[in-house]
Amino acid sequence: MIIDIHGHYTTEPQALHTFRDKQLAGLADSARKPGSADLGITDETLVKSVEPQLKFQKERGGDLTIFSPRAGGMAHHVGTEAVSLEWTRICNDLIYRICKLLPDSFVGVGQLPQSPGVSPKNCIPELERIVKELGFVGVNLNPDPSGGYWTDPPLIDKWWYPLYEKLCELDVPAMIHVSSSCNPNFHHTGAHYINGDTTAFMQLIQGNLFKDFPTLRFVIPHGGGAVPYHWGRYRGLAQDMKRPLLKDHLLKNVFFDTCVYHLPGIELLSKVIPVDNILFASEMVGAVKGIDPETGHHYDDTKRYVDQLRLSEKDRLKIFEGNARRVYPRLDALLKKRGR
């Protein structure tokens, strides 16, 4: 079974964008706020909207995508905490509806109603709702709700602990995923995303978070940003800080996906990071949509790269399915219930 753990709803109906425009306009003029959170989006419209994902899933040999709201659309730096909560619930509810309509193709992961300077514990009610009521198997956690200015404490700070406690209680992993950038120095997908991945890993090196939360699990997307390429640097920094070896310090709790858009990058990832810590993902219809003129295939057709790795069938199965079922135990339970 081919499980893609990193999919975003990037083909939303126009009605969602219209609502968001009105919601943000209402920050300046309350008379311009939308009168209702009912978007008027039919089930038929939702199914049609994800036809691009379904087409690529079928053509590329995928079976199931872990699906979440558009990462850049979370935009936690925009508006108030109340605006973030309303927007988050609307986006999560759309994911839920898609997963109910197309359960063989999509399983839900949610966003959180984060807001700069607001305690992460305020996100707990929505986290509980999406897991207990909507059946989501994970969550996206933004380490920088400020949108490129990093004004909140690092991930190892006790500021985040109430949320971590709930993640452990619910036994769901968090993908560490920033949102859009409002800092003109950082292009959101080309710089801010990769900065976020790399920064999160370095923060984790600096602390002892998993001593306090031994069952907490993080997925760092986009192949870990700069981490695999500079593995020697991070090993050396950890050593200088008198931290344990990285395999003992972090790799029981931190995992990486394969959203790396060329074969040499995937080869490097597989050589540096243990196979037990690599989960298949593509983020298709996401950050990079074009066709590579050197190969004639889409950049984000990452299965094609993994297929070319020199792996045993046992290890290949781990990357495509086994590791996802282990890191996302609620996904494993759901699939077993369905006989898959």
mmCIF file of N, CA, C and O in Angstrom, residues 16-17 27 39 74 83 102 117 155 178 187 189 192 205 223 231 248 272 284-285 292 299-300 307 311 318 324 334:
data_model
loop_
_atom_site.group_PDB
_atom_site.id
_atom_site.type_symbol
_atom_site.label_atom_id
_atom_site.label_comp_id
_atom_site.label_asym_id
_atom_site.label_seq_id
_atom_site.Cartn_x
_atom_site.Cartn_y
_atom_site.Cartn_z
ATOM 1 N N LEU A 16 -14.663 29.257 -0.770
ATOM 2 C CA LEU A 16 -13.829 29.333 0.428
ATOM 3 C C LEU A 16 -12.980 30.596 0.396
ATOM 4 O O LEU A 16 -12.842 31.297 1.409
ATOM 5 N N HIS A 17 -12.403 30.913 -0.750
ATOM 6 C CA HIS A 17 -11.568 32.113 -0.871
ATOM 7 C C HIS A 17 -12.412 33.381 -0.728
ATOM 8 O O HIS A 17 -11.961 34.373 -0.144
ATOM 9 N N LEU A 27 -12.013 42.765 9.368
ATOM 10 C CA LEU A 27 -11.097 43.265 10.389
ATOM 11 C C LEU A 27 -11.035 44.790 10.368
ATOM 12 O O LEU A 27 -10.841 45.427 11.401
ATOM 13 N N LEU A 39 -20.666 28.014 3.806
ATOM 14 C CA LEU A 39 -20.066 28.387 2.533
ATOM 15 C C LEU A 39 -20.953 28.046 1.341
ATOM 16 O O LEU A 39 -20.697 28.509 0.225
ATOM 17 N N MET A 74 -3.110 28.685 6.137
ATOM 18 C CA MET A 74 -3.365 28.773 7.581
ATOM 19 C C MET A 74 -3.190 30.207 8.056
ATOM 20 O O MET A 74 -3.975 30.706 8.846
ATOM 21 N N VAL A 83 -10.530 35.101 14.787
ATOM 22 C CA VAL A 83 -10.522 34.904 13.338
ATOM 23 C C VAL A 83 -9.835 33.591 12.994
ATOM 24 O O VAL A 83 -10.308 32.810 12.157
ATOM 25 N N LEU A 102 -14.767 10.486 0.225
ATOM 26 C CA LEU A 102 -13.770 9.681 -0.500
ATOM 27 C C LEU A 102 -12.851 8.973 0.497
ATOM 28 O O LEU A 102 -11.636 9.201 0.530
ATOM 29 N N GLY A 117 1.683 34.987 19.953
ATOM 30 C CA GLY A 117 1.603 35.447 21.324
ATOM 31 C C GLY A 117 0.504 34.823 22.155
ATOM 32 O O GLY A 117 0.388 35.104 23.349
ATOM 33 N N LEU A 155 10.350 25.555 20.133
ATOM 34 C CA LEU A 155 9.547 24.360 20.379
ATOM 35 C C LEU A 155 9.917 23.623 21.658
ATOM 36 O O LEU A 155 9.114 22.839 22.170
ATOM 37 N N VAL A 178 5.345 25.331 8.857
ATOM 38 C CA VAL A 178 5.042 26.759 8.888
ATOM 39 C C VAL A 178 3.968 27.074 7.853
ATOM 40 O O VAL A 178 3.609 26.235 7.026
ATOM 41 N N HIS A 187 10.759 34.012 0.841
ATOM 42 C CA HIS A 187 9.752 33.410 -0.029
ATOM 43 C C HIS A 187 9.129 32.246 0.731
ATOM 44 O O HIS A 187 9.835 31.445 1.347
ATOM 45 N N THR A 189 7.483 29.284 0.142
ATOM 46 C CA THR A 189 7.790 27.869 -0.096
ATOM 47 C C THR A 189 9.270 27.616 -0.347
ATOM 48 O O THR A 189 9.785 26.557 -0.002
ATOM 49 N N HIS A 192 10.995 30.137 3.489
ATOM 50 C CA HIS A 192 10.378 30.051 4.816
ATOM 51 C C HIS A 192 10.086 28.601 5.215
ATOM 52 O O HIS A 192 10.318 28.201 6.361
ATOM 53 N N ILE A 205 17.480 19.860 18.965
ATOM 54 C CA ILE A 205 18.827 19.486 19.424
ATOM 55 C C ILE A 205 19.168 20.208 20.718
ATOM 56 O O ILE A 205 19.748 19.631 21.647
ATOM 57 N N GLY A 223 11.753 16.707 3.446
ATOM 58 C CA GLY A 223 13.028 16.016 3.618
ATOM 59 C C GLY A 223 13.859 16.516 4.777
ATOM 60 O O GLY A 223 15.031 16.173 4.892
ATOM 61 N N TRP A 231 24.124 17.017 7.971
ATOM 62 C CA TRP A 231 24.044 16.095 9.100
ATOM 63 C C TRP A 231 25.303 16.132 9.966
ATOM 64 O O TRP A 231 25.236 16.085 11.195
ATOM 65 N N ASP A 248 20.004 8.747 19.338
ATOM 66 C CA ASP A 248 19.404 8.523 20.648
ATOM 67 C C ASP A 248 18.639 9.754 21.135
ATOM 68 O O ASP A 248 17.614 9.632 21.812
ATOM 69 N N VAL A 272 21.559 9.187 4.610
ATOM 70 C CA VAL A 272 21.883 9.867 5.876
ATOM 71 C C VAL A 272 20.902 9.508 6.984
ATOM 72 O O VAL A 272 21.298 9.264 8.126
ATOM 73 N N MET A 284 1.817 16.703 -3.496
ATOM 74 C CA MET A 284 1.449 16.969 -4.887
ATOM 75 C C MET A 284 0.316 17.979 -4.988
ATOM 76 O O MET A 284 -0.498 18.104 -4.074
ATOM 77 N N VAL A 285 0.333 18.673 -6.103
ATOM 78 C CA VAL A 285 -0.474 19.864 -6.340
ATOM 79 C C VAL A 285 -0.169 20.863 -5.222
ATOM 80 O O VAL A 285 -1.048 21.457 -4.617
ATOM 81 N N ASP A 292 9.676 18.663 -14.806
ATOM 82 C CA ASP A 292 11.129 18.798 -14.885
ATOM 83 C C ASP A 292 11.562 18.543 -16.332
ATOM 84 O O ASP A 292 11.360 17.442 -16.855
ATOM 85 N N TYR A 299 8.018 17.336 -11.020
ATOM 86 C CA TYR A 299 8.984 17.382 -9.920
ATOM 87 C C TYR A 299 8.464 16.652 -8.685
ATOM 88 O O TYR A 299 9.223 15.971 -7.988
ATOM 89 N N ASP A 300 7.152 16.807 -8.415
ATOM 90 C CA ASP A 300 6.612 16.262 -7.169
ATOM 91 C C ASP A 300 6.133 14.815 -7.289
ATOM 92 O O ASP A 300 5.446 14.312 -6.406
ATOM 93 N N ASP A 307 11.310 4.745 -5.951
ATOM 94 C CA ASP A 307 11.378 3.485 -6.693
ATOM 95 C C ASP A 307 12.783 3.208 -7.216
ATOM 96 O O ASP A 307 13.149 2.039 -7.423
ATOM 97 N N LEU A 311 17.055 -0.338 -2.361
ATOM 98 C CA LEU A 311 16.505 -0.714 -1.067
ATOM 99 C C LEU A 311 16.042 -2.160 -1.115
ATOM 100 O O LEU A 311 15.641 -2.664 -2.171
ATOM 101 N N LYS A 318 8.617 -0.209 4.351
ATOM 102 C CA LYS A 318 8.613 0.702 5.501
ATOM 103 C C LYS A 318 8.354 2.135 5.052
ATOM 104 O O LYS A 318 7.534 2.850 5.639
ATOM 105 N N ALA A 324 4.457 4.905 8.151
ATOM 106 C CA ALA A 324 3.281 5.752 8.321
ATOM 107 C C ALA A 324 2.305 5.134 9.319
ATOM 108 O O ALA A 324 1.759 5.829 10.182
ATOM 109 N N LEU A 334 -7.487 2.682 11.859
ATOM 110 C CA LEU A 334 -8.548 2.942 10.886
ATOM 111 C C LEU A 334 -8.450 1.989 9.715
ATOM 112 O O LEU A 334 -9.457 1.415 9.269
#
